[in-house]
Amino acid sequence: VQLQASGGGLVQAGGSLRLSCAASVRTFSSYQMGWFRQAPGKEREFVASITGSGFQKYYEDSVKGRFTISRDNAKNSVYLQMNSLKPEDTAVYYCAMKRGTQYAYWGRGTQVTVSS
């Protein structure tokens, strides 16, 4: 399984970015997908996840109301729309695929930098 995240960049506070993650796997719709992030000097943290069907979504408290996770199973892709970005959102963002009870596959990550 390969996951390729893209869409990161430099944006001013209050701006928006849309991250994409493409998966090279059959039956993509069978897998829950997640986005995580890791800021410098901090541990990796959960941001959002979405079930295989797309019907259930979960968010970390600090991004609720600002970030939206979605997926297009026909394109084997998951997205993270990030609005009202804050400097504290600066991190490397990773997409991951859940297999069983754990996120077993990880993409390389894409840098998001929010300037104040």
C-alpha positions as a printed NumPy array, in Angstrom:
array([[  0.   ,   0.   ,   0.   ],
       [  1.287,   3.423,  -0.913],
       [ -0.165,   6.684,   0.292],
       [  0.799,   9.968,  -1.306],
       [ -0.185,  13.183,   0.408],
       [ -0.087,  16.546,  -1.308],
       [ -1.468,  20.05 ,  -1.039],
       [  0.595,  21.491,   1.746],
       [  2.193,  24.9  ,   1.584],
       [  2.623,  28.294,   3.182],
       [ -0.506,  30.275,   4.017],
       [ -1.343,  33.265,   6.151],
       [ -3.407,  32.905,   9.289],
       [ -7.075,  32.772,   8.406],
       [ -6.373,  31.182,   5.06 ],
       [ -7.267,  27.788,   3.671],
       [ -5.57 ,  24.735,   2.252],
       [ -6.853,  21.452,   0.907],
       [ -4.779,  18.348,   1.443],
       [ -5.193,  15.284,  -0.726],
       [ -4.067,  11.738,  -0.245],
       [ -4.152,   9.092,  -2.949],
       [ -3.965,   5.42 ,  -2.062],
       [ -2.719,   2.628,  -4.245],
       [ -4.923,  -0.143,  -2.958],
       [ -7.873,  -2.14 ,  -4.137],
       [-11.099,  -1.921,  -2.178],
       [-10.162,   1.509,  -0.846],
       [-13.694,   1.881,   0.443],
       [-13.048,  -0.903,   2.948],
       [-10.616,   1.159,   4.955],
       [-10.986,   3.916,   7.485],
       [ -8.621,   6.769,   6.681],
       [ -7.102,   9.339,   8.962],
       [ -5.099,  12.524,   8.98 ],
       [ -2.448,  13.152,  11.609],
       [  0.056,  15.924,  12.138],
       [  3.358,  16.455,  13.854],
       [  4.654,  19.855,  14.823],
       [  8.345,  20.471,  15.546],
       [  9.271,  19.138,  18.952],
       [  5.884,  17.563,  19.5  ],
       [  4.428,  14.112,  19.199],
       [  2.288,  13.148,  16.267],
       [ -1.374,  13.788,  16.963],
       [ -4.682,  12.745,  15.493],
       [ -6.497,  15.339,  13.397],
       [ -9.448,  13.639,  11.718],
       [-10.702,  10.311,  10.431],
       [-13.411,   9.003,   8.155],
       [-14.949,   5.575,   7.846],
       [-14.814,   3.611,   4.619],
       [-18.321,   4.596,   3.635],
       [-17.668,   8.219,   4.485],
       [-20.692,   8.35 ,   6.754],
       [-18.835,   8.792,  10.023],
       [-16.205,  11.417,  10.659],
       [-14.201,  12.231,  13.748],
       [-12.204,  15.321,  14.6  ],
       [ -9.716,  16.46 ,  17.178],
       [-11.303,  19.173,  19.272],
       [ -9.06 ,  22.019,  18.139],
       [ -9.979,  21.554,  14.467],
       [-13.712,  21.019,  14.81 ],
       [-15.622,  23.554,  12.774],
       [-12.52 ,  24.498,  10.786],
       [-11.381,  21.275,   9.122],
       [-13.45 ,  18.879,   7.039],
       [-12.4  ,  15.384,   6.067],
       [-13.92 ,  13.744,   3.018],
       [-13.201,  10.944,   0.59 ],
       [-13.868,   9.901,  -2.966],
       [-13.754,   6.135,  -3.134],
       [-13.93 ,   6.17 ,  -6.916],
       [-10.629,   8.035,  -6.906],
       [ -9.055,   6.166,  -3.981],
       [ -8.555,   9.507,  -2.313],
       [ -9.131,  11.227,   0.985],
       [ -9.082,  14.975,   1.542],
       [ -8.676,  17.436,   4.374],
       [-10.138,  20.884,   3.801],
       [ -8.567,  23.261,   6.277],
       [-10.138,  26.668,   6.801],
       [ -9.44 ,  29.477,   9.264],
       [ -5.905,  28.216,   9.666],
       [ -3.934,  29.267,  12.722],
       [ -0.171,  29.365,  13.324],
       [ -0.602,  26.457,  15.734],
       [ -1.791,  24.322,  12.808],
       [  1.745,  24.424,  11.43 ],
       [  2.964,  20.836,  11.145],
       [  3.748,  18.017,   8.799],
       [  0.449,  16.367,   7.922],
       [  0.235,  12.645,   7.275],
       [ -2.519,  10.513,   5.884],
       [ -2.884,   6.99 ,   7.149],
       [ -4.929,   3.884,   6.451],
       [ -6.403,   1.836,   9.22 ],
       [ -6.202,  -1.903,   9.085],
       [ -7.838,  -3.731,  11.929],
       [ -7.44 ,  -1.637,  15.05 ],
       [ -4.375,   0.31 ,  14.037],
       [ -3.25 ,   2.746,  11.394],
       [ -0.923,   0.398,   9.558],
       [  0.039,   2.406,   6.489],
       [  1.365,   5.944,   6.386],
       [  2.125,   8.458,   3.698],
       [  5.248,  10.593,   3.591],
       [  3.63 ,  13.744,   4.866],
       [  3.148,  17.226,   3.531],
       [  4.284,  20.421,   5.238],
       [  1.717,  23.01 ,   6.243],
       [  3.046,  26.337,   7.475],
       [  0.725,  29.053,   8.732],
       [  2.243,  32.478,   9.194],
       [  0.872,  35.004,  11.672]])
